[in-house]
Each structure stands twice: as C-alpha cells, then as structure tokens.
DNA sequence: ATTAGTTAGTTACTTTATGTAAGTAATTAT
DNA sequence: ATAATTACTTACATAAAGTAACTAACTAAT
C-alpha cells in the first residue's frame, strides 16, 4: 500500500550497509589500506564477492583502488573521505556489541 | 590462511546488522511498536522474509512480540532494551546519509 | 626454455537467500 | 454463505553468495 515514506538517502545508506560483508570490509579498511588477499583472508569471504563489493564501494566513492606497478603488482584498497566518514557507524556497532552480544552458545 | 582475528562479538553484531532488511525493521520500531502489516508496507519487503527477520530478532532478544487478543487479533512488535540500544547506530547511519548520499541519479 | 609461484582477479557451477503468489486459521461483517 | 481482515505459512521461481578451477602478467628457479 505504502511503498516507503522513508528518506531515500537513508534507505540507500542502509541498503549499502546491509549488504553482506560491506561493514567488515569498511572495518578492515579503517585501520589502513589493505590488499585484496589480505581482505579476503581476514574477513573470510570469497574472492568472487570481495571483488564485487570492492567495485560497488568504488562506484559509490567510498573506496579507492591504487595500483603499484611493482613486481608482482600490488593493489591497495583504502577509504576515501566519504568512506572514512563511516567510522562513527562502525564504532557504534562495536560499542553495542561489547555491551550486548554474548560470546558463548550462539545467542539463541 | 587467517580466518578471522576479529572480535567475535563485533562479527556477530555486524553479521546481524548486515542482513538485508534488519536495519530498516529496527529503524521502524525505534518510532514505537508496530504491527506486522505496518512493517511490511512501510519497509516494502515480503511477508515471508519479515516473518523470518522478526523471529531472528526475537531470538536475539532485540524485538519482543506482544499479542492483544482483540478481534481481529492484534500483534505488536517492539524493541527490547537491547534493541533500543541500537539507536545510536541507526542515528549515525542517518547522519552519514544526510551528508554523503546523493539523491538523484543512483550514485554511480 | 620450461615449470612453478605470486597477485588480483574472473568464470562456471552449486547452494542459499529472497521474492512472488497463493493458501490457512481465526474472527467479524454483510 | 460469502467476503474481508490479520498474521502468518507453503510451494515455487529468481537472485545472491559460496566453491573451485582458471587466466594474465610477471619473476624466480631448474
């Protein structure tokens, strides 16, 4: 009946942050530039999806990709100003989790 | 090689918030208790998934479900203390979106 | 020169998640 | 008796994510 009376900016932001892995990619990049394989192994997602997410985040102006033509080639992903501005969100999630998420027995 | 050296509480929290629709359900409930069909129409997700999400959130102690045996029966979903504690996260996403998300031309 | 190794991906195929639409149960209104 | 409402569930279709093997460009070793 309704189909969204919510703010479209907010919905877009939420849609982005609600994509699987996006939050963890940003969290990892908040501690500095990272390479593809470093993200892959620290987050534990498939290369296929990581590649997809990094492209999306680049298209959204949140992540930038820098190629160092060394040997073998090194490519670093880092946050733009827009991406760095996401830090308070990640910090709040971290804070909430420390207070409210139990560690043992999968919280059911 | 690595398989997560991240804090497990943080990862759980992020995993939950990164599920599609979860953030918007919480956002809607932050403005007070809501009924199933109200959430369905304001968010624009399928009843199948809404039902699934509400059960998950209930199991995580974030949402509570209250039955009013009126006629027709009324069921209200609302946030627990743990759920209300998510407000700062949602507010930060809102703030970020107001500053950084463009409205027109799907941000590509 | 051939084989193996590295990084940053991509491709093909499978499994899981989500969407769509119809159905159910309890009740009231016509 | 038929239709309507709310809060779901079920069956089936499509989209997203996981898995594993492959590619391209290069180096290092045999």
Coordinates of C-alpha atoms (C1' of nucleotides) in Angstrom, one line a residue:
Chain A
X1 CA 0.0 0.0 0.0
X2 CA 2.7 2.4 1.1
X3 CA 6.0 1.6 -0.5
X4 CA 8.3 3.7 1.6
X5 CA 7.8 7.1 3.1
X6 CA 11.4 6.9 4.4
X7 CA 14.1 9.3 3.4
X8 CA 15.6 7.9 0.2
X9 CA 19.2 8.9 1.3
X10 CA 18.8 6.9 4.5
X11 CA 17.3 4.0 2.6
X12 CA 20.3 3.9 0.2
X13 CA 22.8 4.1 3.0
X14 CA 21.0 1.4 4.9
X15 CA 20.8 -0.7 1.8
X16 CA 24.5 -0.4 1.3
X17 CA 25.4 -1.2 4.9
X18 CA 23.0 -4.1 4.9
X19 CA 24.8 -5.9 2.1
X20 CA 26.6 -8.9 3.4
X21 CA 30.3 -8.2 4.1
X22 CA 30.2 -4.5 3.4
X23 CA 30.6 -3.5 7.0
X24 CA 33.5 -5.8 7.6
X25 CA 35.3 -4.6 4.5
X26 CA 35.0 -1.0 5.8
X27 CA 36.0 -2.0 9.3
X28 CA 39.2 -3.6 7.9
X29 CA 40.0 -0.5 5.8
X30 CA 39.5 1.8 8.8
X31 CA 42.9 0.5 10.1
X32 CA 44.6 1.5 6.9
X33 CA 45.0 0.4 3.2
X34 CA 44.7 -3.3 2.5
X35 CA 45.4 -5.6 -0.4
X36 CA 42.9 -7.9 -2.0
X37 CA 44.2 -11.1 -0.5
X38 CA 44.6 -9.5 3.0
X39 CA 40.9 -8.6 3.0
X40 CA 40.0 -11.9 1.7
X41 CA 41.7 -13.8 4.4
X42 CA 41.0 -11.5 7.4
X43 CA 37.3 -11.3 6.6
X44 CA 36.8 -14.8 5.3
X45 CA 34.6 -14.1 2.3
X46 CA 35.1 -15.5 -1.3
X47 CA 37.2 -13.6 -3.8
X48 CA 34.2 -13.5 -6.1
X49 CA 32.1 -11.5 -3.7
X50 CA 35.0 -9.4 -2.4
X51 CA 35.7 -8.3 -6.0
X52 CA 32.1 -7.4 -6.4
X53 CA 31.9 -5.5 -3.1
X54 CA 35.1 -3.5 -3.8
X55 CA 33.7 -2.5 -7.2
X56 CA 30.4 -1.4 -5.7
X57 CA 32.2 0.6 -2.9
X58 CA 34.5 2.2 -5.5
X59 CA 31.5 3.2 -7.6
X60 CA 29.9 4.7 -4.5
X61 CA 33.1 6.7 -3.9
X62 CA 33.7 5.0 -0.6
X63 CA 36.8 3.0 -1.5
X64 CA 39.7 3.9 -3.8
X65 CA 41.9 1.4 -5.6
X66 CA 45.6 2.3 -6.2
X67 CA 47.8 0.2 -8.4
X68 CA 51.5 0.0 -7.6
X69 CA 53.2 -1.4 -10.7
X70 CA 55.8 -3.3 -8.7
X71 CA 56.5 -6.9 -9.2
X72 CA 54.3 -8.7 -8.6
X73 CA 51.8 -5.9 -8.9
X74 CA 50.5 -4.6 -5.7
X75 CA 47.0 -3.1 -5.5
X76 CA 45.9 -1.3 -2.4
X77 CA 42.3 -0.5 -1.3
X78 CA 41.7 2.4 1.0
X79 CA 38.8 4.6 2.2
X80 CA 38.0 7.9 0.7
X81 CA 36.8 10.8 2.8
X82 CA 33.3 9.6 2.3
X83 CA 34.4 6.1 3.4
X84 CA 36.3 7.4 6.5
X85 CA 33.1 9.3 7.5
X86 CA 31.6 5.8 8.1
X87 CA 33.8 5.3 11.1
X88 CA 31.3 6.5 13.7
X89 CA 28.8 3.9 12.5
X90 CA 31.3 1.1 12.8
X91 CA 32.4 2.4 16.2
X92 CA 28.8 2.4 17.5
X93 CA 28.3 -1.2 16.3
X94 CA 31.5 -2.1 18.1
X95 CA 30.3 -0.4 21.3
X96 CA 26.9 -2.1 21.1
X97 CA 28.4 -5.5 20.5
X98 CA 30.7 -5.2 23.6
X99 CA 27.7 -4.5 25.8
X100 CA 25.0 -6.7 24.4
X101 CA 26.4 -9.6 22.4
X102 CA 27.1 -12.8 24.4
X103 CA 30.1 -14.7 23.2
X104 CA 29.2 -18.3 24.0
X105 CA 26.3 -20.5 23.0
X106 CA 25.3 -18.7 19.8
X107 CA 22.8 -16.4 21.5
X108 CA 19.7 -18.4 20.9
Chain B
X1 CA 45.1 -18.5 5.9
X2 CA 43.7 -16.4 8.7
X3 CA 40.0 -16.9 9.2
X4 CA 39.2 -14.0 11.5
X5 CA 41.2 -12.4 14.2
X6 CA 38.3 -10.0 14.7
X7 CA 36.4 -9.8 17.9
X8 CA 33.6 -12.4 17.7
X9 CA 31.1 -10.2 19.4
X10 CA 31.7 -7.5 16.8
X11 CA 31.5 -10.0 14.0
X12 CA 28.1 -11.3 15.3
X13 CA 26.7 -7.8 15.6
X14 CA 27.9 -6.9 12.1
X15 CA 26.6 -10.2 10.7
X16 CA 23.2 -9.3 12.2
X17 CA 23.1 -5.7 11.0
X18 CA 24.3 -6.8 7.6
X19 CA 21.3 -9.0 7.0
X20 CA 19.0 -7.5 4.4
X21 CA 16.1 -5.5 6.0
X22 CA 17.3 -5.9 9.6
X23 CA 18.3 -2.2 9.9
X24 CA 15.1 -0.9 8.4
X25 CA 13.0 -3.1 10.7
X26 CA 14.9 -1.7 13.7
X27 CA 14.5 1.8 12.4
X28 CA 10.8 1.5 12.1
X29 CA 10.5 0.1 15.6
X30 CA 12.5 2.9 17.0
X31 CA 9.5 5.1 16.5
X32 CA 7.3 2.8 18.6
X33 CA 5.6 -0.6 18.4
X34 CA 4.4 -1.7 15.0
X35 CA 2.2 -4.4 13.6
X36 CA 3.2 -6.9 11.0
X37 CA 1.4 -5.4 8.1
X38 CA 2.6 -1.9 9.0
X39 CA 6.2 -3.0 8.9
X40 CA 5.5 -4.9 5.7
X41 CA 4.1 -2.0 3.8
X42 CA 6.4 0.8 5.2
X43 CA 9.5 -1.2 4.5
X44 CA 8.4 -2.9 1.3
X45 CA 9.7 -6.4 2.0
X46 CA 7.9 -9.7 1.6
X47 CA 5.9 -11.2 4.5
X48 CA 7.9 -14.3 4.2
X49 CA 11.2 -12.6 5.0
X50 CA 9.7 -10.2 7.5
X51 CA 8.4 -13.2 9.4
X52 CA 11.8 -14.7 9.3
X53 CA 13.6 -11.5 10.5
X54 CA 11.2 -10.9 13.3
X55 CA 11.8 -14.4 14.6
X56 CA 15.5 -13.9 14.4
X57 CA 15.4 -10.6 16.2
X58 CA 13.1 -12.1 18.8
X59 CA 15.6 -15.0 19.3
X60 CA 18.4 -12.4 19.7
X61 CA 16.4 -10.6 22.3
X62 CA 16.2 -7.4 20.2
X63 CA 12.5 -7.5 19.5
X64 CA 9.5 -8.6 21.6
X65 CA 6.2 -9.8 20.3
X66 CA 3.0 -9.0 22.2
X67 CA -0.4 -10.5 21.4
X68 CA -3.5 -8.5 22.1
X69 CA -6.4 -10.9 21.9
X70 CA -8.8 -8.4 20.4
X71 CA -10.8 -9.1 17.4
X72 CA -9.2 -9.4 14.9
X73 CA -6.2 -10.3 16.9
X74 CA -3.5 -7.6 17.1
X75 CA 0.2 -8.4 17.4
X76 CA 2.7 -5.7 18.2
X77 CA 6.4 -5.8 17.7
X78 CA 8.6 -3.6 19.7
X79 CA 12.2 -3.2 20.8
X80 CA 13.6 -4.5 24.0
X81 CA 16.3 -2.6 26.0
X82 CA 18.9 -4.4 23.9
X83 CA 17.1 -3.3 20.7
X84 CA 16.7 0.3 21.8
X85 CA 20.4 0.3 22.4
X86 CA 20.8 0.1 18.7
X87 CA 19.5 3.6 18.2
X88 CA 23.0 5.3 18.1
X89 CA 23.9 3.0 15.2
X90 CA 20.8 3.9 13.2
X91 CA 21.3 7.6 14.0
X92 CA 24.9 7.6 12.8
X93 CA 23.8 5.9 9.5
X94 CA 21.1 8.6 9.2
X95 CA 23.7 11.4 9.8
X96 CA 26.1 9.9 7.3
X97 CA 23.4 9.5 4.7
X98 CA 22.4 13.2 5.0
X99 CA 25.9 14.4 4.4
X100 CA 27.2 11.9 1.9
X101 CA 24.4 10.2 -0.1
X102 CA 23.3 12.0 -3.3
X103 CA 19.6 11.7 -4.0
X104 CA 19.5 11.8 -7.8
X105 CA 21.0 9.5 -10.5
X106 CA 21.6 6.4 -8.4
X107 CA 25.1 7.4 -7.3
X108 CA 27.0 5.5 -9.9
Chain C
dA1 C1' 63.2 -22.8 -22.1
dT2 C1' 60.0 -25.0 -19.0
dT3 C1' 58.0 -25.4 -14.6
dA4 C1' 56.4 -23.4 -10.5
dG5 C1' 54.9 -19.4 -7.7
dT6 C1' 52.7 -14.9 -6.8
dT7 C1' 48.8 -11.4 -7.0
dA8 C1' 44.5 -10.0 -8.5
dG9 C1' 41.2 -11.2 -10.3
dT10 C1' 37.3 -14.0 -13.5
dT11 C1' 34.3 -17.9 -14.9
dA12 C1' 31.3 -21.9 -14.4
dC13 C1' 28.6 -24.3 -11.4
dT14 C1' 26.2 -25.2 -6.7
dT15 C1' 23.9 -23.8 -2.6
dT16 C1' 21.5 -20.4 0.0
dA17 C1' 18.6 -16.4 0.4
dT18 C1' 14.9 -13.7 -1.1
dG19 C1' 10.7 -12.6 -3.9
dT20 C1' 6.0 -13.9 -5.5
dA21 C1' 1.7 -15.6 -5.1
dA22 C1' -1.5 -18.4 -3.2
dG23 C1' -3.2 -20.7 1.0
dT24 C1' -4.6 -21.2 6.2
dA25 C1' -6.9 -20.1 10.6
dA26 C1' -9.5 -17.3 13.5
dT27 C1' -12.8 -14.0 13.6
dT28 C1' -16.4 -10.2 12.1
dA29 C1' -19.3 -8.0 8.9
dT30 C1' -22.9 -8.4 5.1
Chain D
dA1 C1' -22.9 -18.4 3.0
dT2 C1' -19.5 -15.1 1.1
dA3 C1' -16.3 -11.7 1.7
dA4 C1' -12.8 -9.3 4.5
dT5 C1' -9.1 -8.8 7.8
dT6 C1' -4.7 -10.0 10.3
dA7 C1' -0.8 -12.7 10.8
dC8 C1' 1.2 -15.8 9.1
dT9 C1' 3.0 -20.3 6.1
dT10 C1' 3.9 -23.1 1.9
dA11 C1' 5.4 -24.0 -2.7
dC12 C1' 7.8 -22.5 -6.3
dA13 C1' 11.0 -19.0 -9.1
dT14 C1' 14.7 -15.9 -9.2
dA15 C1' 18.8 -13.6 -7.3
dA16 C1' 22.8 -13.5 -4.4
dA17 C1' 26.7 -15.9 -2.5
dG18 C1' 30.0 -19.9 -2.0
dT19 C1' 33.4 -23.2 -4.2
dA20 C1' 36.9 -24.4 -7.0
dA21 C1' 39.3 -24.1 -11.1
dC22 C1' 41.2 -20.9 -14.4
dT23 C1' 43.6 -16.6 -16.5
dA24 C1' 47.1 -12.9 -17.1
dA25 C1' 51.2 -10.7 -16.1
dC26 C1' 55.2 -11.2 -14.2
dT27 C1' 59.6 -13.5 -11.5
dA28 C1' 62.5 -17.0 -9.8
dA29 C1' 64.3 -21.5 -10.0
dT30 C1' 65.8 -25.7 -12.7

